[in-house]
Amino acid sequence: MSLRAYVELAVLDDMTSMQFNHWSHSLSEAQTGCHRPGALPIALANNDTCLLGFYCPNSNNEHPPQMCPPTWQCAVLRANQGTCPYPQGALEPLICPGGSYCPPGGKLRIPCEAGTFCPQGSFEPIKCDTGAYCPWASAHQIPLLPLYVVIAIDFVLLCVLIAGLAYSKWRKRRRPKYSSVDMRLTEDDREALRGLNISPRYSVSIAEVSPPTTVPASPALLIPKSRARSISNASDIIDIDDCSQESAMQKFLIYLSRAIRTKELGLSFDFEGLSFETRQNLEILHNITGCIPRGTMTGIMGGSGAGKSTLVNALIRGKSSAGTLKINGVVKDMKQYKKLVGMVPQDDIVFPELTVRENILHSARMRLPSSWNDRAIQDYVDSLIACLSLTHVQNSLVGDARKPIISGGQRKRVSVGIELAAAPMVLFLDEPTSGLDATSAASIMRLLKAISRLGVTVIAIVHQPREDIFVAFDQLLLLAKGSQVYAGATEDVVPYFEDLGYRFPLRSNPADIMMDIITGNGKQYSSESEKFGNDPDLLIKFWYERGQFEKTNQRLSVAVGAPNNPKLSVSSMQSSLEHDQSLHETMKTRGASWYAQVYYCAKRALLQQVRNRTSLFFEIFVATLAGLVIGLSAYSSKGYLFSGIYHPPFTQMSSAVDYKSAPQLGLLSAMAIGLASSAPGVWVFGEEVLMFQRESASGHSKSAYYIGKVLSTLPRTTLAALHYTVMITILATPLISFRDMYAANLLYFYAIYGLSSVVSMLVKREDGPLLAVLLSLILGVLGGVAPPLSQVKEWHMEWFWRLSPGVWFTEAYWTKMVSPRAYLWDVELATQTIGFTLGGFGKDLALIFVIGTVYRVLAYVLLILFRKRRR
């Protein structure tokens, strides 16, 4: 190349470089409108378009809004679901920053006044809730009023707790006083007492029960003159040490006469050929025949597996595999009389959280005539407690085996008092002396003897009674291997066995010897060992073949029935039409109304929860802690839990989407609520199956009990949901209002409690809490977050997810946090991506409530069907 050509090329290069620099300088901010040097803008619209929620101060029709390439700092923010704090060019729209609102048109940016808040992208201020903290230029509100309410409630609960403890101590020191009910006898009372053959005046005779030696023949306490007879042994002595005063027994009798408007107080039973077989064809009872006259105390004795409890159940339920059962001389369904029947189980099934008085008072309110006012019921219970010798502990909690408060004998008295509070006409007791010391057992039986002398039929299963208890029975029924060995008067049982060749040593307990004989261990007492020996089958065969049943019944009629009282005979009298009608009238008046039963059951359950305050306060604490943890996890988001794609034409300016934060908050809330409430729900519903069965068997309304129990859980769930919601709204400050979030949380608490009630009916109580927690977590996972509901729809399994309250709960959160921002983001695209449905907040809450109710209905059905509960 020549030198000339080289020079010309160099000059050309210099000129090209100068032109490039000049052109680059011409593409500065003044030329392109972008702050980044050399950046070329992209037009967003053909005219001055500024969407709601955006700030467009410089654009106009001649210079429409445009988008500039972001700086690396802005690109990083957008990639991390943030927004750039400043526009990238003079004509680039900027989403209205939090704390300010940009009216339609986007030419103004106005800071929010105090009392309002403006989230990012607001075009108008949002009024804060009452009591919320909303200073000037606030981007979110902090609901402080609910926090103040929670603090006030907690302070009141603390004060109530302290006052309750102080009152409890004062009440225990205070001397109990009876209510001042006028006990003057009316003509109706006198007529009723005459019908019962009981005089309004009683002679008090206190005698110590001694072994059956020589006992003065004197009428026992409360035996009517028409029934007075010669007393030849200690079984006729009634010790009234259990009654604190004569007036208490007099009150008890008068109220009893008001409750039972019949001429005969008790019920009689005639049974012939009673047999019972299980579904596996195992015969438990075989050909049991006998009669139990009204107003007598009958003891049923036998070894383990002899069929004692089966016989009692057959009498109570009126069901057997074969044979006939007559009530007051007529074959009738025993269910007709369940309001007049009391059953004291072997185990002391009482409410440990209630006091002695509260247990008995509840039974009286539920089962006495509905026409009685509460003042009369209270006075009746006072007299009964005095007769049970429980006055000094009436305000003490009953407690349980893990934390005993009153003695075992006093617990047994409470169990008996619960049934006596209903003024029954017949009282069954399954081993009332089991687990008691000799003194307590004798005291219980002396009281039962006194009650039988009033006319109430008492039937008790006893196991190895002491001698004075044994001789207190009017008649005995001895069983061995499901068959009879003896049935007749107690005073004839020893002569009967002596006639068979058995001897009863002096200073021995006849009951112990007879138990040895009928259980096959009586050879040592038999002088004719080759005749019966240790084989109870021979005793059974002898009883049926030699006609001893007929002979013993004749003795019974003489022993029990007074010569001038023909009402007691070998078989019970046929019920007259008048007496039968009076029984039905009595049963119609028995029991509180359904609404009253719901009230009393709810009141009792609330009192139980207050007494079990550790569980209540722990649930509230866990709910508060859960709200604190979940709120802290979302605290850094500062309330911005959703980020979507802007509507056209600003779509290109969108940051990375955030479709998961809002539903994840719902998922975490569902799991937290499940952890906080599932275990307490099991303990509330699953501890009282045995008590429920006892009360329902006596005529209590099953639905009233369960509805009362459900209503009693509402205050604790309300408090727990309030504490949880307050903590999460203060820390997470989501866009959803406190009212809407509280409604959703409360209903989800309601659903989890329903689930826990189902669990409590299916498994053992020690396994229930763990299973309930596991199931609550599963319901939370079925909330449609992971996997997303859109993917579940592809599996055609949405119907299964929709069975869970968790998906409706999460959808409610999604609706309230996303729907208000539909003007700013394309929420329809977000909904299609996630799979939820928008705009159905009310429907979501309604379905959570429906599912929770279905759980409760299922639990109620299981409670009815499962008659025996594995413990």
Short mmCIF file of C-alpha atoms in Angstrom, two decimals, residues 554-802:
data_model
loop_
_atom_site.label_atom_id
_atom_site.label_comp_id
_atom_site.label_asym_id
_atom_site.label_seq_id
_atom_site.Cartn_x
_atom_site.Cartn_y
_atom_site.Cartn_z
CA GLN A 554 -93.37 -69.37 100.70
CA ARG A 555 -90.92 -68.50 103.45
CA LEU A 556 -90.15 -65.25 101.72
CA SER A 557 -93.77 -64.20 101.67
CA VAL A 558 -94.02 -64.72 105.41
CA ALA A 559 -90.71 -63.03 106.20
CA VAL A 560 -91.18 -59.91 104.10
CA GLY A 561 -94.87 -59.28 104.06
CA ALA A 562 -96.53 -58.14 107.24
CA PRO A 563 -99.60 -60.11 108.35
CA ASN A 564 -101.80 -57.07 107.98
CA ASN A 565 -100.23 -55.99 104.70
CA PRO A 566 -101.35 -58.33 101.91
CA LYS A 567 -99.63 -56.25 99.26
CA LEU A 568 -96.42 -58.30 99.56
CA SER A 569 -96.88 -61.90 98.56
CA VAL A 570 -95.17 -64.70 96.74
CA SER A 571 -95.73 -62.97 93.42
CA SER A 572 -96.19 -59.30 92.90
CA MET A 573 -99.67 -57.86 92.70
CA GLN A 574 -101.08 -57.17 89.30
CA SER A 575 -100.87 -53.47 88.57
CA SER A 576 -104.21 -51.81 88.81
CA LEU A 577 -105.28 -49.48 86.04
CA GLU A 578 -105.12 -46.53 88.41
CA HIS A 579 -101.60 -47.40 89.57
CA ASP A 580 -100.41 -47.99 86.03
CA GLN A 581 -101.81 -44.63 84.96
CA SER A 582 -100.17 -42.88 87.89
CA LEU A 583 -96.84 -44.40 86.90
CA HIS A 584 -97.18 -43.01 83.40
CA GLU A 585 -98.14 -39.61 84.76
CA THR A 586 -95.09 -39.68 87.00
CA MET A 587 -92.82 -40.55 84.09
CA LYS A 588 -94.28 -37.76 81.95
CA THR A 589 -93.37 -35.17 84.55
CA ARG A 590 -89.86 -36.52 85.05
CA GLY A 591 -86.90 -34.79 83.49
CA ALA A 592 -86.09 -31.24 82.46
CA SER A 593 -87.09 -30.03 79.03
CA TRP A 594 -84.73 -30.56 76.11
CA TYR A 595 -83.65 -26.94 76.09
CA ALA A 596 -83.08 -27.00 79.85
CA GLN A 597 -80.98 -30.14 79.50
CA VAL A 598 -78.85 -28.45 76.83
CA TYR A 599 -78.37 -25.50 79.18
CA TYR A 600 -77.43 -27.64 82.18
CA CYS A 601 -75.06 -29.83 80.15
CA ALA A 602 -73.36 -26.79 78.62
CA LYS A 603 -73.10 -25.15 82.04
CA ARG A 604 -71.58 -28.26 83.56
CA ALA A 605 -69.09 -28.66 80.70
CA LEU A 606 -68.05 -25.01 81.00
CA LEU A 607 -67.51 -25.49 84.71
CA GLN A 608 -65.38 -28.55 84.00
CA GLN A 609 -63.19 -26.58 81.62
CA VAL A 610 -62.78 -23.78 84.13
CA ARG A 611 -61.78 -26.28 86.80
CA ASN A 612 -59.37 -27.91 84.36
CA ARG A 613 -57.77 -24.52 83.84
CA THR A 614 -54.33 -25.92 83.06
CA SER A 615 -55.56 -27.39 79.80
CA LEU A 616 -57.51 -24.23 78.94
CA PHE A 617 -54.64 -21.85 79.59
CA PHE A 618 -52.15 -24.14 77.87
CA GLU A 619 -54.28 -24.19 74.73
CA ILE A 620 -54.48 -20.40 74.72
CA PHE A 621 -50.74 -20.16 75.28
CA VAL A 622 -49.97 -22.57 72.43
CA ALA A 623 -52.30 -20.66 70.11
CA THR A 624 -50.58 -17.40 71.03
CA LEU A 625 -47.15 -18.92 70.51
CA ALA A 626 -48.20 -20.37 67.16
CA GLY A 627 -49.46 -16.98 66.01
CA LEU A 628 -46.19 -15.42 67.13
CA VAL A 629 -44.07 -17.93 65.19
CA ILE A 630 -46.15 -17.77 62.00
CA GLY A 631 -46.30 -13.98 62.21
CA LEU A 632 -42.53 -13.72 62.56
CA SER A 633 -42.04 -15.95 59.53
CA ALA A 634 -43.98 -13.45 57.41
CA TYR A 635 -42.75 -10.30 59.18
CA SER A 636 -40.03 -9.51 56.60
CA SER A 637 -42.59 -9.36 53.79
CA LYS A 638 -44.15 -6.26 55.41
CA GLY A 639 -47.58 -7.35 54.30
CA TYR A 640 -46.67 -7.89 50.63
CA LEU A 641 -47.64 -11.54 50.30
CA PHE A 642 -48.59 -11.52 46.61
CA SER A 643 -46.86 -10.31 43.46
CA GLY A 644 -48.33 -10.96 40.05
CA ILE A 645 -48.13 -9.79 36.45
CA TYR A 646 -49.29 -6.28 35.64
CA HIS A 647 -52.16 -5.75 33.30
CA PRO A 648 -51.30 -4.78 29.70
CA PRO A 649 -49.71 -2.61 28.53
CA PHE A 650 -47.44 -2.62 31.59
CA THR A 651 -46.94 -6.40 31.59
CA GLN A 652 -43.29 -6.13 30.56
CA MET A 653 -42.49 -4.18 33.72
CA SER A 654 -43.64 -7.01 35.99
CA SER A 655 -41.32 -8.44 38.59
CA ALA A 656 -40.97 -12.13 39.29
CA VAL A 657 -44.33 -13.48 40.41
CA ASP A 658 -45.04 -14.57 43.98
CA TYR A 659 -48.08 -16.83 43.91
CA LYS A 660 -47.17 -18.93 46.95
CA SER A 661 -46.72 -16.56 49.89
CA ALA A 662 -50.45 -15.93 50.36
CA PRO A 663 -51.54 -19.60 50.23
CA GLN A 664 -48.51 -20.61 52.28
CA LEU A 665 -49.68 -18.32 55.05
CA GLY A 666 -53.00 -20.18 54.96
CA LEU A 667 -51.18 -23.52 55.00
CA LEU A 668 -49.03 -22.55 57.98
CA SER A 669 -52.07 -21.18 59.81
CA ALA A 670 -54.00 -24.41 59.23
CA MET A 671 -51.13 -26.51 60.56
CA ALA A 672 -50.59 -24.21 63.54
CA ILE A 673 -54.27 -24.27 64.47
CA GLY A 674 -54.29 -28.04 64.12
CA LEU A 675 -51.33 -28.39 66.47
CA ALA A 676 -52.87 -26.01 69.00
CA SER A 677 -56.41 -27.41 69.13
CA SER A 678 -56.43 -31.07 68.07
CA ALA A 679 -55.19 -32.56 71.35
CA PRO A 680 -57.39 -30.41 73.64
CA GLY A 681 -60.36 -31.31 71.44
CA VAL A 682 -59.77 -34.99 72.11
CA TRP A 683 -59.60 -34.49 75.88
CA VAL A 684 -62.80 -32.42 75.90
CA PHE A 685 -64.89 -34.98 74.04
CA GLY A 686 -63.25 -38.29 74.84
CA GLU A 687 -63.17 -38.49 78.64
CA GLU A 688 -66.84 -38.98 79.38
CA VAL A 689 -68.12 -41.90 77.34
CA LEU A 690 -68.85 -43.94 80.46
CA MET A 691 -70.66 -41.04 82.13
CA PHE A 692 -72.60 -40.43 78.92
CA GLN A 693 -73.74 -44.05 78.87
CA ARG A 694 -74.77 -43.88 82.52
CA GLU A 695 -76.82 -40.73 82.01
CA SER A 696 -78.39 -41.79 78.72
CA ALA A 697 -79.45 -45.08 80.30
CA SER A 698 -81.36 -43.12 82.94
CA GLY A 699 -83.33 -41.12 80.37
CA HIS A 700 -81.11 -38.12 79.67
CA SER A 701 -81.36 -36.74 76.18
CA LYS A 702 -78.32 -37.88 74.18
CA SER A 703 -78.58 -34.98 71.75
CA ALA A 704 -78.94 -32.44 74.56
CA TYR A 705 -75.78 -33.76 76.20
CA TYR A 706 -73.77 -33.62 72.99
CA ILE A 707 -75.02 -30.22 71.87
CA GLY A 708 -74.35 -28.83 75.33
CA LYS A 709 -70.84 -30.22 75.10
CA VAL A 710 -70.32 -28.64 71.68
CA LEU A 711 -71.59 -25.28 72.90
CA SER A 712 -69.25 -25.42 75.87
CA THR A 713 -66.22 -25.56 73.56
CA LEU A 714 -67.13 -22.32 71.77
CA PRO A 715 -65.71 -19.97 74.45
CA ARG A 716 -62.33 -21.71 74.52
CA THR A 717 -62.07 -21.88 70.73
CA THR A 718 -63.12 -18.23 70.55
CA LEU A 719 -60.34 -17.24 72.96
CA ALA A 720 -57.71 -19.42 71.29
CA ALA A 721 -58.59 -18.14 67.82
CA LEU A 722 -58.54 -14.54 69.09
CA HIS A 723 -55.06 -14.89 70.57
CA TYR A 724 -53.72 -16.56 67.44
CA THR A 725 -55.24 -14.00 65.08
CA VAL A 726 -54.01 -11.02 67.07
CA MET A 727 -50.40 -12.19 66.99
CA ILE A 728 -50.34 -13.07 63.30
CA THR A 729 -52.04 -9.87 62.15
CA ILE A 730 -49.74 -7.64 64.18
CA LEU A 731 -46.57 -9.26 62.87
CA ALA A 732 -47.50 -10.35 59.34
CA THR A 733 -49.86 -7.40 58.66
CA PRO A 734 -51.58 -9.18 55.76
CA LEU A 735 -53.98 -7.31 53.53
CA ILE A 736 -56.88 -9.37 54.84
CA SER A 737 -58.79 -7.54 57.55
CA PHE A 738 -58.66 -8.70 61.15
CA ARG A 739 -62.39 -9.46 61.11
CA ASP A 740 -62.18 -11.72 58.07
CA MET A 741 -59.04 -13.49 59.26
CA TYR A 742 -60.55 -14.06 62.71
CA ALA A 743 -63.72 -15.51 61.17
CA ALA A 744 -61.68 -17.95 59.06
CA ASN A 745 -59.43 -18.94 61.96
CA LEU A 746 -62.35 -19.42 64.34
CA LEU A 747 -64.19 -21.69 61.90
CA TYR A 748 -61.06 -23.72 61.33
CA PHE A 749 -60.72 -24.16 65.10
CA TYR A 750 -64.34 -25.34 65.00
CA ALA A 751 -63.52 -27.87 62.28
CA ILE A 752 -60.45 -29.24 64.05
CA TYR A 753 -62.43 -29.68 67.28
CA GLY A 754 -64.99 -31.64 65.26
CA LEU A 755 -62.25 -33.86 63.86
CA SER A 756 -60.88 -34.41 67.36
CA SER A 757 -64.30 -35.47 68.59
CA VAL A 758 -64.41 -38.17 65.90
CA VAL A 759 -60.95 -39.38 66.90
CA SER A 760 -61.95 -39.50 70.57
CA MET A 761 -64.77 -41.91 69.72
CA LEU A 762 -62.58 -44.30 67.73
CA VAL A 763 -59.36 -44.86 69.66
CA LYS A 764 -58.12 -45.12 73.21
CA ARG A 765 -57.90 -41.85 75.05
CA GLU A 766 -54.13 -42.13 75.46
CA ASP A 767 -53.73 -42.56 71.67
CA GLY A 768 -56.28 -39.95 70.68
CA PRO A 769 -54.17 -36.76 70.94
CA LEU A 770 -51.35 -38.14 68.80
CA LEU A 771 -53.71 -39.35 66.09
CA ALA A 772 -55.66 -36.09 66.14
CA VAL A 773 -52.47 -34.06 65.67
CA LEU A 774 -51.44 -36.29 62.77
CA LEU A 775 -54.82 -35.97 61.06
CA SER A 776 -54.87 -32.19 61.53
CA LEU A 777 -51.49 -31.96 59.81
CA ILE A 778 -52.81 -34.09 56.95
CA LEU A 779 -55.80 -31.74 56.58
CA GLY A 780 -53.38 -28.83 56.42
CA VAL A 781 -51.31 -30.52 53.72
CA LEU A 782 -54.51 -31.03 51.74
CA GLY A 783 -54.80 -27.26 51.59
CA GLY A 784 -53.94 -27.08 47.88
CA VAL A 785 -50.50 -25.48 48.26
CA ALA A 786 -48.06 -28.35 47.82
CA PRO A 787 -48.98 -29.98 45.54
CA PRO A 788 -50.87 -27.04 44.04
CA LEU A 789 -54.54 -27.50 43.46
CA SER A 790 -54.04 -26.99 39.73
CA GLN A 791 -51.91 -30.13 39.61
CA VAL A 792 -54.44 -32.00 41.72
CA LYS A 793 -57.07 -31.15 39.10
CA GLU A 794 -54.89 -32.82 36.48
CA TRP A 795 -54.93 -35.95 38.64
CA HIS A 796 -58.77 -35.71 38.77
CA MET A 797 -58.49 -35.77 42.58
CA GLU A 798 -59.83 -32.32 43.39
CA TRP A 799 -62.96 -33.87 44.95
CA PHE A 800 -60.77 -35.57 47.56
CA TRP A 801 -58.92 -32.37 48.41
CA ARG A 802 -62.25 -30.55 48.67
#
